[in-house]
Short mmCIF file of C-alpha atoms in Angstrom, two decimals:
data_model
loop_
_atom_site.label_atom_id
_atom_site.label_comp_id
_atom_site.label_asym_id
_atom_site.label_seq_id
_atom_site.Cartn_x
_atom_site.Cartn_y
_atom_site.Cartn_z
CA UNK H 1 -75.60 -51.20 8.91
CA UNK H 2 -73.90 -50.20 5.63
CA UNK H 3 -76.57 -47.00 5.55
CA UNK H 4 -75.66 -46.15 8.67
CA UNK H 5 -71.82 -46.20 8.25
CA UNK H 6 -71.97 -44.32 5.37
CA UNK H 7 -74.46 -41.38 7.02
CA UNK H 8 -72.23 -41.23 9.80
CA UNK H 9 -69.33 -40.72 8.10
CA UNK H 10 -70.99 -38.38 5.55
CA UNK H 11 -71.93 -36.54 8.64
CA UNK H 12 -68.31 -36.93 9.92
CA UNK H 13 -66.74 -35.21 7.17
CA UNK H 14 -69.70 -32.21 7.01
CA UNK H 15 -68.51 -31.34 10.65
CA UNK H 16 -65.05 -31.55 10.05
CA UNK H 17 -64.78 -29.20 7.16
CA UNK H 18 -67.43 -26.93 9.30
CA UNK H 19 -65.10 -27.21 12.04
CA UNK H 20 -62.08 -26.60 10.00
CA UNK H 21 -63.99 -23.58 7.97
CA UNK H 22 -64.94 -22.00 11.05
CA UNK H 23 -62.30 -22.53 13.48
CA UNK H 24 -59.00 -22.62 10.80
CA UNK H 25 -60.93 -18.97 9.49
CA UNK H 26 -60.51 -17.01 12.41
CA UNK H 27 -57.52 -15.13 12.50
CA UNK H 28 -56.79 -11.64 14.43
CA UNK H 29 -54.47 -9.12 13.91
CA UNK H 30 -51.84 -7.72 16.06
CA UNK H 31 -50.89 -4.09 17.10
CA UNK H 32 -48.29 -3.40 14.61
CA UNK H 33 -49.22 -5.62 12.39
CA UNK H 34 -51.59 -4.85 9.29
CA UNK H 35 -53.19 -7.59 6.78
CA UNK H 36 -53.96 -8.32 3.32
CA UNK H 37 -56.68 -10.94 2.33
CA UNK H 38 -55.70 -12.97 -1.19
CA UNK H 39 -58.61 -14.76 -2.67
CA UNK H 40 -56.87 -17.23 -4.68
CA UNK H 41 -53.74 -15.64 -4.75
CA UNK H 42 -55.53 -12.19 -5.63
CA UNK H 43 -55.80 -9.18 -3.19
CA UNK H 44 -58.62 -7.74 -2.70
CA UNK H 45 -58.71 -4.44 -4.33
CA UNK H 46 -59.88 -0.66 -3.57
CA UNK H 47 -61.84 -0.32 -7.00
CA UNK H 48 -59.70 1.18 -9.59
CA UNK H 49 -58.04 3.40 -7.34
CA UNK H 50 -54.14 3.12 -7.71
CA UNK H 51 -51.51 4.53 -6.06
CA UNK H 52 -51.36 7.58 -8.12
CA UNK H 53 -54.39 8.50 -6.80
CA UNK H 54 -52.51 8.42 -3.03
CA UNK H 55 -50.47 11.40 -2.38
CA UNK H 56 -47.57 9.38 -1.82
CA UNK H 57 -46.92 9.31 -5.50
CA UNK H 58 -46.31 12.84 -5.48
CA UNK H 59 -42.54 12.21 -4.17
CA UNK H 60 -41.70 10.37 -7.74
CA UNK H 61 -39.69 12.08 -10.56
CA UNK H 62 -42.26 12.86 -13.01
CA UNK H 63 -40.70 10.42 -15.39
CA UNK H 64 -40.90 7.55 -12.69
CA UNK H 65 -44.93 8.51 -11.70
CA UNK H 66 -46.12 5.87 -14.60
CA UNK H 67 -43.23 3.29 -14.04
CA UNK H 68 -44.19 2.87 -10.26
CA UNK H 69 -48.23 2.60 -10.38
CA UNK H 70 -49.52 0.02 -8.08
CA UNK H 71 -53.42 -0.90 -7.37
CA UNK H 72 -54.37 -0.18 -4.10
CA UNK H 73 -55.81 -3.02 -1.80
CA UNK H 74 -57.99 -3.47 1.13
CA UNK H 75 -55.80 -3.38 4.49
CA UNK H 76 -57.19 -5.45 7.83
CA UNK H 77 -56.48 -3.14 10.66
CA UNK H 78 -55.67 -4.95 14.20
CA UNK H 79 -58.24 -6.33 16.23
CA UNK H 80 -60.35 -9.40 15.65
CA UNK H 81 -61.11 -12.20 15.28
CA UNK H 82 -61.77 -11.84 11.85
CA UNK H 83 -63.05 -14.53 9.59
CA UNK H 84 -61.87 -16.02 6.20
CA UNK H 85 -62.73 -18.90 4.01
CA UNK H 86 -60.33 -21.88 3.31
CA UNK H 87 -59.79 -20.51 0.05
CA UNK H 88 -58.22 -16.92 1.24
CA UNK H 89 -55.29 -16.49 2.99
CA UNK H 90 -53.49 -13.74 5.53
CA UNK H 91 -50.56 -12.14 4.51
CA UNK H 92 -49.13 -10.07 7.81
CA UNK H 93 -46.52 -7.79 7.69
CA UNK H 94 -45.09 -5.48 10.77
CA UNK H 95 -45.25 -2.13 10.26
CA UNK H 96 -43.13 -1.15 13.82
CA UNK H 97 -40.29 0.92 12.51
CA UNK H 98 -36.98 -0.94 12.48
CA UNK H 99 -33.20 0.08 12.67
CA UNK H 100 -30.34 -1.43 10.78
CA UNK H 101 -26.52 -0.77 10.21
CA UNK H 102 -26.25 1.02 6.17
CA UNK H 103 -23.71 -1.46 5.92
CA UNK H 104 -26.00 -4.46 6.41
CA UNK H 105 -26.78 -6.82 3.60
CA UNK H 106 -29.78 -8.63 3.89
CA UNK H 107 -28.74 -11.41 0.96
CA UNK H 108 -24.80 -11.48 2.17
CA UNK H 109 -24.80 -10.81 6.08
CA UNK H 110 -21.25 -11.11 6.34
CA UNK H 111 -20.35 -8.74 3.35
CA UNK H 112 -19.09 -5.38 4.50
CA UNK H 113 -17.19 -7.09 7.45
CA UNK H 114 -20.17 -8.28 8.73
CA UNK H 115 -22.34 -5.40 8.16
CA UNK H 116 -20.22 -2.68 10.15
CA UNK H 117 -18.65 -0.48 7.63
CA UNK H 118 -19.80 0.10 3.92
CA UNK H 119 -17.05 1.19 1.41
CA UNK H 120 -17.37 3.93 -0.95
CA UNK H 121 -15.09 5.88 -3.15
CA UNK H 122 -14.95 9.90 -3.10
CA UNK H 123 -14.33 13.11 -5.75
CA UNK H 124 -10.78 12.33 -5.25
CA UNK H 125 -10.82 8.83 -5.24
CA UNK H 126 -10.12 7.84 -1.70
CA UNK H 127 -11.77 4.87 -0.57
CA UNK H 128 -13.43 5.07 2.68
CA UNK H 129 -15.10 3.29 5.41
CA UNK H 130 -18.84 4.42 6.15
CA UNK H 131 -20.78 3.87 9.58
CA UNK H 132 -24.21 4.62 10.27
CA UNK H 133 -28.35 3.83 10.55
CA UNK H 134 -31.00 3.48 8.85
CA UNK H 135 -34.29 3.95 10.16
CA UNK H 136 -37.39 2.19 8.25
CA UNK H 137 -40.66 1.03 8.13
CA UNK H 138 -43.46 -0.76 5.72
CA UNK H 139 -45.91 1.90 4.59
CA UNK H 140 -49.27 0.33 4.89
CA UNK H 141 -50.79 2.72 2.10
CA UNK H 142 -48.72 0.68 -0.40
CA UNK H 143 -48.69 -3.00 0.55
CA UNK H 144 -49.09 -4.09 -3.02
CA UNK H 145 -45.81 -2.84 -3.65
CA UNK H 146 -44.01 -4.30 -0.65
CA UNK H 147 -46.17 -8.03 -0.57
CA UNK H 148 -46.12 -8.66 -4.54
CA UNK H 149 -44.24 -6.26 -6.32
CA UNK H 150 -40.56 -6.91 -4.96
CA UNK H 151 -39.09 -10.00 -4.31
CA UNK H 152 -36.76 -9.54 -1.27
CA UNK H 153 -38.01 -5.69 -0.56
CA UNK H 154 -35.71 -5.08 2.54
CA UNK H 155 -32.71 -6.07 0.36
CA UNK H 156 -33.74 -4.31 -2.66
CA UNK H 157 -34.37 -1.20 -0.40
CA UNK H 158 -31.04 -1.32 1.03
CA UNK H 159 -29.19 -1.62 -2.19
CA UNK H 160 -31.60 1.28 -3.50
CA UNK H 161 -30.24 3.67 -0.47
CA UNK H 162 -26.50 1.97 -0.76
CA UNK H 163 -26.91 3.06 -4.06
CA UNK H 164 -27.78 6.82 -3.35
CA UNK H 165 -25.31 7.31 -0.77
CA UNK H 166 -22.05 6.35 -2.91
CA UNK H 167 -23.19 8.36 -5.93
CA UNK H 168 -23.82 11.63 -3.46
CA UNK H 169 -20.52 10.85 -1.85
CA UNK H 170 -18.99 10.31 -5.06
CA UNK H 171 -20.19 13.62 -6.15
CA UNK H 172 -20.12 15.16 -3.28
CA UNK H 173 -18.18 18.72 -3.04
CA UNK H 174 -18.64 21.48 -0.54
CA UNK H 175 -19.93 24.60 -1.04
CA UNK H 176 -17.11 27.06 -2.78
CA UNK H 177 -17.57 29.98 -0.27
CA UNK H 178 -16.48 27.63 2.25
CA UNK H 179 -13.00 27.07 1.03
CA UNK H 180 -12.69 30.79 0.14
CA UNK H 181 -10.42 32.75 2.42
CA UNK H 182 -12.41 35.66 3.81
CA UNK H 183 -10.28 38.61 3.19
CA UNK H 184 -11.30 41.89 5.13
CA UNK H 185 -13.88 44.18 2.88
CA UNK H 186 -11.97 47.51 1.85
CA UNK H 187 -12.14 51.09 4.17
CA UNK H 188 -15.38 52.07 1.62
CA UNK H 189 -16.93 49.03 2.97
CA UNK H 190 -17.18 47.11 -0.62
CA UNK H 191 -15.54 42.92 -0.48
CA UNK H 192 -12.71 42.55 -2.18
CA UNK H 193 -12.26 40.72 -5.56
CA UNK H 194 -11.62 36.95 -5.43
CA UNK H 195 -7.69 36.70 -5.82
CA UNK H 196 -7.71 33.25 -6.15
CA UNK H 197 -6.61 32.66 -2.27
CA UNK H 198 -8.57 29.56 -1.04
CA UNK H 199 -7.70 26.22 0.59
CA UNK H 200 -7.37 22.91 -1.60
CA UNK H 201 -10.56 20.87 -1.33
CA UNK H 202 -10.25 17.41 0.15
CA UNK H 203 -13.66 15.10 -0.45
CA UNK H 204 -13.29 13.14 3.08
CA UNK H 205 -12.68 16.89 5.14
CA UNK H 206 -16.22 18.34 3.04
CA UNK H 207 -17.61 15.07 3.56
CA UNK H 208 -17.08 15.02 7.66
CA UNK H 209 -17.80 18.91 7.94
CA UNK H 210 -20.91 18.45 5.70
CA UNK H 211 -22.55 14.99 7.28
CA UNK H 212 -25.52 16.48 8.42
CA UNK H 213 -26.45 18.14 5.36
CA UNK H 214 -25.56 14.44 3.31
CA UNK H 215 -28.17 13.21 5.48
CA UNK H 216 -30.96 15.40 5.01
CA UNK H 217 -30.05 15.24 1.50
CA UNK H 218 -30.35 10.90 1.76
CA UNK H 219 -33.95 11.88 3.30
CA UNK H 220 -34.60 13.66 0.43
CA UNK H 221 -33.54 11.55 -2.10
CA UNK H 222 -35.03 8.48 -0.92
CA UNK H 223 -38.31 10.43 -0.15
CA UNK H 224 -40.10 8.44 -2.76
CA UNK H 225 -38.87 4.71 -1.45
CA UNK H 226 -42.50 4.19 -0.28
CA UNK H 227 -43.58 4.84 -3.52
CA UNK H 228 -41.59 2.57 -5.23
CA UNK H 229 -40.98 -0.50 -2.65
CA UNK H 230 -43.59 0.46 -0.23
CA UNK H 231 -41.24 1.33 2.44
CA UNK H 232 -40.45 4.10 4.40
CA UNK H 233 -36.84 5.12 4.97
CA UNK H 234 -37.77 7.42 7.63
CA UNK H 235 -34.38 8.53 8.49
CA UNK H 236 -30.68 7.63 7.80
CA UNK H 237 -27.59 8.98 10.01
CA UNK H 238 -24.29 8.74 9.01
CA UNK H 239 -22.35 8.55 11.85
CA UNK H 240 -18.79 7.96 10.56
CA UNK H 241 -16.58 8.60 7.86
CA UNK H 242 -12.84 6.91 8.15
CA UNK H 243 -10.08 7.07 5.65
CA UNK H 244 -7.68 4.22 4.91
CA UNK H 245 -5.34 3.62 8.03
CA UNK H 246 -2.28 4.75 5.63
CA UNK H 247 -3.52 7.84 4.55
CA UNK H 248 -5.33 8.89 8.13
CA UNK H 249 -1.90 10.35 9.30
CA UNK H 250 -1.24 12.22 6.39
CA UNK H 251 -4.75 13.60 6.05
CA UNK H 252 -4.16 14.80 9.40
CA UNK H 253 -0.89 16.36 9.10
CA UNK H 254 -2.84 18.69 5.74
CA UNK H 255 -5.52 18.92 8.60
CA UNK H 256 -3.23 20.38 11.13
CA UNK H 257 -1.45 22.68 8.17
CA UNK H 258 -4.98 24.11 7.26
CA UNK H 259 -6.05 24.71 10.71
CA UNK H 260 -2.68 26.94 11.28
CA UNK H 261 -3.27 28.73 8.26
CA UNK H 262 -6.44 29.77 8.93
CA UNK H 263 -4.93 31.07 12.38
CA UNK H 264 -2.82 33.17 11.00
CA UNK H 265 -5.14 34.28 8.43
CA UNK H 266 -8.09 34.98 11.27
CA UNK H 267 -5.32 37.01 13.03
CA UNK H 268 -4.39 39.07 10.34
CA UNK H 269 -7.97 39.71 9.49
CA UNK H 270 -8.47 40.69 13.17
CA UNK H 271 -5.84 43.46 12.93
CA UNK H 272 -7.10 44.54 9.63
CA UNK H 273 -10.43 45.42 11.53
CA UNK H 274 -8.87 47.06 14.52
CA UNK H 275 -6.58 49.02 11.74
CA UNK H 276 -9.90 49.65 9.97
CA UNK H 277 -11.91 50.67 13.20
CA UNK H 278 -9.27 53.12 14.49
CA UNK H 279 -9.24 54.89 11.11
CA UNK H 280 -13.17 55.32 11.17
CA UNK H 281 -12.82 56.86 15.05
CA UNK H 282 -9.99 58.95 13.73
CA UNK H 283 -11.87 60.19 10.91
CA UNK H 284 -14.90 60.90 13.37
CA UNK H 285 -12.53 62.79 15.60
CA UNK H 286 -11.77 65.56 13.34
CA UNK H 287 -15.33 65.75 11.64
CA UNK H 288 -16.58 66.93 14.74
CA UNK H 289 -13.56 68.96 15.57
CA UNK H 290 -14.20 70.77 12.03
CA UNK H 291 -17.69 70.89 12.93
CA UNK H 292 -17.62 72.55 16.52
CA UNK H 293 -15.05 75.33 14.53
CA UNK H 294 -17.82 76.06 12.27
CA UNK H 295 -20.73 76.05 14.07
CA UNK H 296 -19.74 79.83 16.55
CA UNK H 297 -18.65 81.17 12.60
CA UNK H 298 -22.44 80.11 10.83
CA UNK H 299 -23.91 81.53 14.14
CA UNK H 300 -22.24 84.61 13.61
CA UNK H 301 -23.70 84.76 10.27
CA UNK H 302 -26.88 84.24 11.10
CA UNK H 303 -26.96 87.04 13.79
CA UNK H 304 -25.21 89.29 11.04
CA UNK H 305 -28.07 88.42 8.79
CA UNK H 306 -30.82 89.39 11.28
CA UNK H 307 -29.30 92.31 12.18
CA UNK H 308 -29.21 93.33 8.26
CA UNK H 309 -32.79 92.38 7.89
CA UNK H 310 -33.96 94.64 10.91
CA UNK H 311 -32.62 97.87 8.94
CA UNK H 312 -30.07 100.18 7.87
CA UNK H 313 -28.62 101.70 10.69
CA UNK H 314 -28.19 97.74 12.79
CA UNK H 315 -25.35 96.89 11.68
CA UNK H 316 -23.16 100.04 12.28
CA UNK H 317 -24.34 99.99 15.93
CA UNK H 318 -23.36 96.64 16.12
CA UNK H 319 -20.05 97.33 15.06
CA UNK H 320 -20.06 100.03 17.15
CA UNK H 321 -20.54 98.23 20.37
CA UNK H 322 -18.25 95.66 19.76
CA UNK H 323 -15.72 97.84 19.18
CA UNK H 324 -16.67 99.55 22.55
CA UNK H 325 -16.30 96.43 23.89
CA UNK H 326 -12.80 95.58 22.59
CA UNK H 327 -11.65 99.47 23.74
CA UNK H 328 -12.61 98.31 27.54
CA UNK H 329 -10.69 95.13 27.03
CA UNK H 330 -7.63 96.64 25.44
CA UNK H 331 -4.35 98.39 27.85
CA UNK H 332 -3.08 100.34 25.06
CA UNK H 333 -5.28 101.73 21.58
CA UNK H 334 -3.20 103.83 18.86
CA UNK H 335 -5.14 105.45 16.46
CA UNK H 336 -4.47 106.60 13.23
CA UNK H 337 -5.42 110.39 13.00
CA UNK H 338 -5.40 111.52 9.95
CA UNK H 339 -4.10 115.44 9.34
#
């Protein structure tokens, strides 16, 4: 009796942990979904390879390239079932791209009123109000990075691009031939020296005329995101940029002043040309009058010339015939007879 008790239970617990090895080991994986397998808490690896041996390094500063060096692991692909032992374990992680306000704060969801608008100072000191996206999504060629090497990676990814954006708005300033008045070029056709005539730069106006060229300069920058956090910031667009509600109507009143100087400048710069084309059609005028006086007088000359090269006696007959000609022509001819 006590035998058998104790073989039945010994076979009790071998099925059990065969039932528990084989059924708790399956596991699949989902569409957009990709896996790393940790044996005791340690991924499985890709040999020695790192991820300076990925291309995706190649976006780092050169001084950042040995900071940021993470081993590459094995990734589970979807499908399935796959199988596992009890001492491994799954780590999932969505790779679908996702969207979030740049004002959202992953560790604070109710800083930046909620996560609508994100505050940021620029050249001139104005604090502003900043709406927009961010488009984003786990790059599955670093997984180390984004699984063990950062804590809370969406939040450290945000305040990485937060980051970015107020130092380039900060800094930002538009490009000088843009606030240049475009004076007319002179008659010869050369531009005319910089006279110091140009509008006064205002960081919010550059900022809203400039937003698309901010945001491919945000791609750019965080171009190498996926190489340090293992994400992807695929795309950001800044959609709005609003000044404090006291100094909105005066920004637009310097708006509206600028826009009527550059009227009157674009008008006077239009009669400059037409002043400028009606010279050139003058001056065309009279070439050709000059030239359609010259041309019967170099013909002339030409016909003299033959005439001269044929021989001696050409010429004289030539004069002689025209001279006929003229005596037909003529009413009256006095001649000079001399005694």
């Amino acid at each position: 009796m006590g035998v058998d008790w104790l073989l039945g239970l010994l076979l009790g617990l071998i099925a059990y942990i065969l039932a528990r090895c084989i059924i708790g080991g399956l596991y699949t994986v989902e569409q957009n979904e990709r896996a790393v397998v940790t044996s005791f808490g340690k991924a499985e690896r890709i040999g020695t390879l790192t991820t300076l041996d990925d291309p995706l390094s190649e976006t780092l500063p050169p001084e950042d390239r040995e900071r940021y060096i993470y081993p590459q692991v094995a990734v589970v692909g979807p499908g399935g079932p796959y199988f596992k032992w009890p001492w491994q374990k799954v780590r999932k992680v969505s790779v679908a791209i996702e969207t979030i306000s740049i004002a959202f704060d992953p560790q604070s969801p109710m800083a930046n009123n909620g996560g609508s608008v994100l505050e940021a100072v620029t050249k001139d000191q104005l604090n502003i109000g900043i709406t927009g996206q961010l488009r984003f999504y786990i790059s599955e060629r670093n997984l180390y990075a984004y699984l063990f090497g950062v804590k809370n990676p969406v939040a450290h990814i945000m305040g990485y691009f937060v980051s970015i954006l107020r130092e380039r708005i900060a800094n930002f300033a538009a490009k000088r031939a843009d606030d240049l008045v475009n004076l007319p070029p002179s008659a010869d056709g050369t531009p005319v020296a910089d006279d110091g005539i140009r509008f006064e730069g205002i960081s919010i106006n550059d900022l809203r005329k400039n937003l698309n060229d901010l945001n491919l300069r945000m791609d750019s920058e965080c171009a190498s995101s996926a190489a340090r956090y293992g994400i992807v910031l695929e795309a950001s667009l800044i959609t709005g940029m609003d000044p404090p509600p006291q100094v909105d109507s005066a920004l637009a009143a310097i708006n509206t002043a600028n826009n009527e100087v550059s009227a009157d400048i674009s008008s006077a710069q239009a009669q400059a040309d037409q002043r400028i084309v009606e010279s050139k059609k003058a001056v065309e005028i009279q070439t050709m009058k000059a030239q359609a006086e010259v041309e019967p007088l170099r013909w002339l000359s030409e016909q003299l010339r033959q005439l001269k090269a044929s021989g001696s006696d050409a010429i004289p007959g030539y004069l002689r015939n025209v001279r006929l000609d003229l005596y037909r022509q003529a009413r009256h001819i006095i001649l000079d007879l001399k005694k």
